Coordinates of C-alpha atoms in Angstrom, one line a residue:
X12 CA 7.1 -3.5 23.0
X13 CA 5.7 -1.6 20.2
X14 CA 4.3 -2.6 16.7
X15 CA 4.6 -0.1 14.0
X16 CA 1.7 -0.5 11.5
X17 CA 2.2 1.4 8.0
X18 CA -1.0 2.0 6.4
X19 CA -2.2 3.9 3.0
X20 CA -5.3 5.5 2.1
X21 CA -6.1 4.3 -1.4
X22 CA -8.1 5.8 -4.2
X23 CA -10.8 3.9 -6.2
X24 CA -12.5 5.2 -9.3
X25 CA -15.9 6.6 -9.3
X26 CA -18.3 5.0 -12.1
X27 CA -17.5 8.0 -14.5
X28 CA -14.1 9.5 -14.3
X29 CA -11.8 11.8 -16.2
X30 CA -8.0 12.1 -16.5
X31 CA -6.2 15.2 -15.4
X32 CA -5.1 17.7 -17.9
X33 CA -1.4 16.8 -17.5
X34 CA -2.4 13.0 -18.0
X35 CA -0.4 11.9 -14.9
X36 CA -3.5 10.7 -12.8
X37 CA -7.1 10.7 -12.6
X38 CA -8.7 14.0 -11.6
X39 CA -9.1 13.8 -7.9
X40 CA -13.0 14.9 -8.0
X41 CA -13.6 11.3 -9.4
X42 CA -11.7 9.3 -6.8
X43 CA -13.2 7.8 -3.7
X44 CA -10.9 7.2 -0.6
X45 CA -10.4 4.4 2.0
X46 CA -8.2 2.6 4.2
X47 CA -6.1 0.1 2.2
X48 CA -7.8 -3.7 2.4
X49 CA -4.3 -5.2 3.0
X50 CA -3.6 -2.8 5.7
X51 CA -6.7 -3.6 7.6
X52 CA -5.3 -7.2 7.9
X53 CA -2.0 -5.7 9.3
X54 CA -3.7 -3.8 11.8
X55 CA -5.8 -6.8 13.0
X56 CA -2.7 -8.8 13.1
X57 CA -1.0 -6.4 15.5
X58 CA -4.0 -6.0 17.7
X59 CA -4.3 -9.6 18.1
X60 CA -0.7 -9.8 19.2
X61 CA -1.4 -6.9 21.4
X62 CA -4.7 -8.6 23.1
X63 CA -3.2 -12.0 23.4
X64 CA 0.0 -10.9 25.3
X65 CA 0.4 -10.5 29.1
X66 CA 2.9 -7.7 28.7
X67 CA 2.2 -4.1 27.4
X68 CA 2.1 -3.8 23.4
X69 CA 1.6 -0.4 21.8
X70 CA 0.3 -0.3 18.5
X71 CA 1.1 2.6 16.4
X72 CA -0.1 3.3 12.9
X73 CA 1.6 5.6 10.6
X74 CA 0.6 7.0 7.1
X75 CA 2.2 9.2 4.6
X76 CA -0.5 11.6 3.0
X77 CA -2.3 14.9 3.1
X78 CA -4.8 15.9 5.4
X79 CA -7.6 13.5 4.0
X80 CA -5.5 10.6 5.4
X81 CA -6.7 11.3 8.8
X82 CA -10.1 9.7 8.1
X83 CA -8.3 6.5 7.5
X84 CA -6.0 6.9 10.5
X85 CA -9.0 7.4 12.9
X86 CA -10.5 4.2 11.5
X87 CA -7.5 2.6 12.9
X88 CA -7.6 4.2 16.2
X89 CA -11.4 3.3 16.4
X90 CA -10.4 -0.6 16.0
X91 CA -7.8 0.0 18.8
X92 CA -4.6 1.4 17.7
X93 CA -2.9 3.4 20.5
X94 CA -1.4 6.3 18.5
X95 CA -1.6 7.5 14.9
X96 CA 1.1 9.4 12.9
X97 CA 0.7 11.3 9.7
X98 CA 3.7 12.4 7.8
X99 CA 3.4 15.0 5.1
X100 CA 5.0 18.0 3.3
X101 CA 4.1 19.4 -0.1
X102 CA 7.4 18.3 -1.3
X103 CA 6.3 14.7 -1.1
X104 CA 3.9 14.9 -4.0
X105 CA 4.9 12.4 -6.6
X106 CA 7.1 10.1 -4.5
X107 CA 7.1 6.5 -5.6
X108 CA 6.8 3.6 -3.3
X109 CA 10.5 3.2 -2.6
X110 CA 10.7 6.7 -1.6
X111 CA 7.8 6.4 0.7
X112 CA 9.6 3.4 2.1
X113 CA 12.5 5.7 2.9
X114 CA 10.1 8.2 4.8
X115 CA 8.7 5.3 6.8
X116 CA 12.1 4.1 7.6
X117 CA 13.0 7.6 9.1
X118 CA 9.8 7.2 11.2
X119 CA 10.9 4.1 12.5
X120 CA 14.2 5.1 13.6
X121 CA 12.4 7.7 15.6
X122 CA 9.8 5.4 17.0
X123 CA 12.2 2.3 17.6
X124 CA 9.4 -0.4 17.2
X125 CA 10.2 -4.2 17.7
X126 CA 8.3 -5.3 14.7
X127 CA 6.9 -3.6 11.6
X128 CA 3.9 -4.8 9.7
X129 CA 2.5 -3.4 6.2
X130 CA 0.3 -4.7 3.9
X131 CA 1.6 -6.9 0.7
X132 CA 0.3 -4.2 -1.5
X133 CA -2.0 -1.3 -1.9
X134 CA -5.0 -1.7 -4.2
X135 CA -4.6 1.3 -6.4
X136 CA -0.9 1.3 -7.4
X137 CA -0.1 -2.5 -6.4
X138 CA 3.5 -1.8 -6.5
X139 CA 4.1 -4.3 -3.7
X140 CA 7.2 -2.6 -2.8
X141 CA 6.8 -0.2 0.2
X142 CA 7.3 -2.7 2.8
X143 CA 10.5 -4.2 1.4
X144 CA 12.0 -0.8 0.6
X145 CA 11.4 0.1 4.3
X146 CA 13.2 -3.1 5.4
X147 CA 16.1 -2.3 3.1
X148 CA 16.5 1.3 4.4
X149 CA 16.3 -0.1 7.9
X150 CA 18.6 -3.1 7.0
X151 CA 16.1 -5.2 8.9
X152 CA 15.0 -8.8 7.8
X153 CA 11.9 -9.1 6.0
X154 CA 9.1 -11.6 4.9
X155 CA 6.7 -10.9 2.2
X156 CA 3.2 -12.2 1.5
X157 CA 2.9 -13.5 5.4
X158 CA -0.3 -15.7 5.6
X159 CA 0.5 -17.0 9.1
X160 CA 2.4 -15.7 12.1
X161 CA 3.9 -17.0 15.4
X162 CA 5.4 -14.4 17.5
X163 CA 5.6 -13.8 21.0
X164 CA 6.2 -10.2 22.0
X165 CA 9.8 -9.6 23.1
X166 CA 11.0 -12.9 21.4
X167 CA 14.1 -12.4 18.9
X168 CA 12.6 -14.8 16.5
X169 CA 9.4 -15.3 14.7
X170 CA 8.0 -18.1 12.5
X171 CA 6.0 -16.9 9.5
X172 CA 4.0 -18.7 6.7
X173 CA 4.5 -17.3 3.4
X174 CA 1.9 -17.8 0.5
X175 CA 3.7 -18.8 -2.5
X176 CA 2.2 -19.6 -6.0
X177 CA 0.5 -22.8 -7.0
X178 CA -1.3 -23.1 -3.7
X179 CA 2.3 -23.7 -2.1
X180 CA 3.2 -22.5 1.5
X181 CA 6.5 -22.0 3.1
X182 CA 7.4 -21.8 6.7
X183 CA 10.2 -19.4 7.8
X184 CA 11.9 -18.5 10.8
X185 CA 13.0 -15.0 11.0
X186 CA 15.1 -12.9 13.3
X187 CA 13.4 -9.8 14.9
X188 CA 12.9 -7.0 14.8
X189 CA 11.6 -7.6 11.3
X190 CA 9.4 -6.0 8.7
X191 CA 6.5 -8.3 7.4
X192 CA 4.1 -7.7 4.7
X193 CA 0.7 -9.2 5.6
X194 CA -1.5 -11.0 3.2
X195 CA -5.3 -11.1 2.8
X196 CA -6.9 -13.9 4.8
X197 CA -4.2 -14.0 7.7
X198 CA -7.0 -13.1 10.1
X199 CA -10.7 -11.6 10.1
X200 CA -10.5 -7.8 10.5
X201 CA -12.7 -6.5 13.2
X202 CA -15.2 -3.6 13.0
X203 CA -15.1 -0.6 14.9
X204 CA -17.4 -0.3 17.7
X205 CA -19.5 2.9 18.2
X206 CA -17.5 3.6 21.4
X207 CA -14.3 3.0 19.6
X208 CA -15.3 5.4 17.0
X209 CA -16.2 8.2 19.7
X210 CA -12.8 7.7 21.5
X211 CA -10.9 7.9 18.1
X212 CA -12.7 11.2 17.4
X213 CA -11.1 12.7 20.4
X214 CA -7.6 11.4 20.1
X215 CA -5.0 13.4 18.7
X216 CA -3.1 12.5 15.5
X217 CA 0.7 13.3 15.4
X218 CA 1.7 15.4 12.4
X219 CA 5.4 15.0 11.1
X220 CA 7.2 16.9 8.6
X221 CA 10.3 16.1 6.5
X222 CA 12.3 18.4 8.6
X223 CA 11.3 16.6 11.9
X224 CA 12.8 13.4 10.2
X225 CA 15.8 14.8 9.3
X226 CA 15.0 14.6 5.5
X227 CA 14.8 17.5 3.0
X228 CA 12.9 18.2 -0.3
X229 CA 15.8 16.7 -2.3
X230 CA 15.0 13.2 -0.6
X231 CA 11.4 13.0 -1.9
X232 CA 9.2 13.8 -4.6
X233 CA 8.9 12.7 -8.3
X234 CA 12.6 13.9 -9.0
X235 CA 14.1 11.9 -6.0
X236 CA 12.0 8.8 -7.0
X237 CA 13.1 5.7 -8.8
X238 CA 10.1 5.6 -10.9
X239 CA 7.9 8.5 -12.4
X240 CA 4.6 8.3 -14.2
X241 CA 5.1 9.3 -17.9
X242 CA 1.2 9.1 -18.7
X243 CA -2.0 7.7 -17.5
X244 CA -4.6 6.8 -20.3
X245 CA -7.3 4.5 -21.1
X246 CA -6.3 1.9 -23.5
X247 CA -8.3 1.7 -26.7
X248 CA -10.6 -1.6 -26.9
X249 CA -9.8 -3.7 -30.0
X250 CA -12.8 -5.4 -31.8
X251 CA -13.1 -8.9 -32.8
X252 CA -14.1 -9.6 -36.3
X253 CA -15.5 -12.6 -37.8
X254 CA -14.1 -14.1 -41.2
X255 CA -16.8 -15.8 -43.1
X256 CA -16.1 -18.2 -46.1
X257 CA -14.4 -21.4 -46.9
X258 CA -11.0 -22.1 -45.2
X259 CA -9.3 -20.9 -48.1
X260 CA -11.3 -17.6 -48.4
X261 CA -10.8 -17.2 -44.5
X262 CA -7.0 -17.5 -45.3
X263 CA -6.8 -15.1 -47.9
X264 CA -9.0 -12.6 -46.0
X265 CA -6.7 -12.9 -43.0
X266 CA -3.5 -12.4 -45.1
X267 CA -5.1 -9.0 -46.6
X268 CA -5.9 -8.0 -42.8
X269 CA -2.3 -8.7 -41.8
X270 CA -0.8 -7.0 -44.9
X271 CA -3.1 -4.0 -44.0
X272 CA -2.1 -4.0 -40.4
X273 CA 1.5 -3.9 -41.4
X274 CA 0.8 -1.0 -43.9
X275 CA 1.6 -3.0 -46.9
X276 CA -1.6 -2.4 -48.7

């Protein structure tokens, strides 16, 4: 039995940062990278199933990204994942979350997992769509924002508890194999042990290219994506103005401000 866990190395901003000259992203020199928080919970859920099962369960982590992604994959190996896969070709630069879902689906078709876990969203782009895209390309059932899971390895059904708005919860029975996007708080992610870190450093990370997946440059990248970044910028912050005087004076001043804003003065 195999669980495939899709993980992402996310970027966070340094205290001071600059936008790239092309205004499409933050200059990479000002970015800090780490494993996506939601994916940490996805991995832990897979590890809990593996450790509670009497049968053999293989946990495989996969990530799409350049060489720096290996650091996050080794964190997953240090926490108990059996294998790690990194997918990358330079043509993938600029791919949106839907396109990444297509790439992950191609990996899943090769790996043939029994279940796929992904985080609800990433902390940098927050699209919350990669897992859903993945399930669509595979034509698998999916459940989003999973805050509880009852699943026995090898079963053709799973019961998930979905987190809804307003503090509500929804219990759903889903056919397997399925794609589940995991919510924060479903478990308590473990820390990697020193032994696990040493073992992870010695484990190989499998590298896969587009051609290995039967995909071409036309299938990925910005121009194959459904959404493209047009501009990234820091919005100007407005300033509040206190209007003094009597109610009539305040109303008159407000009217002047509105006319000025409209260009009528």
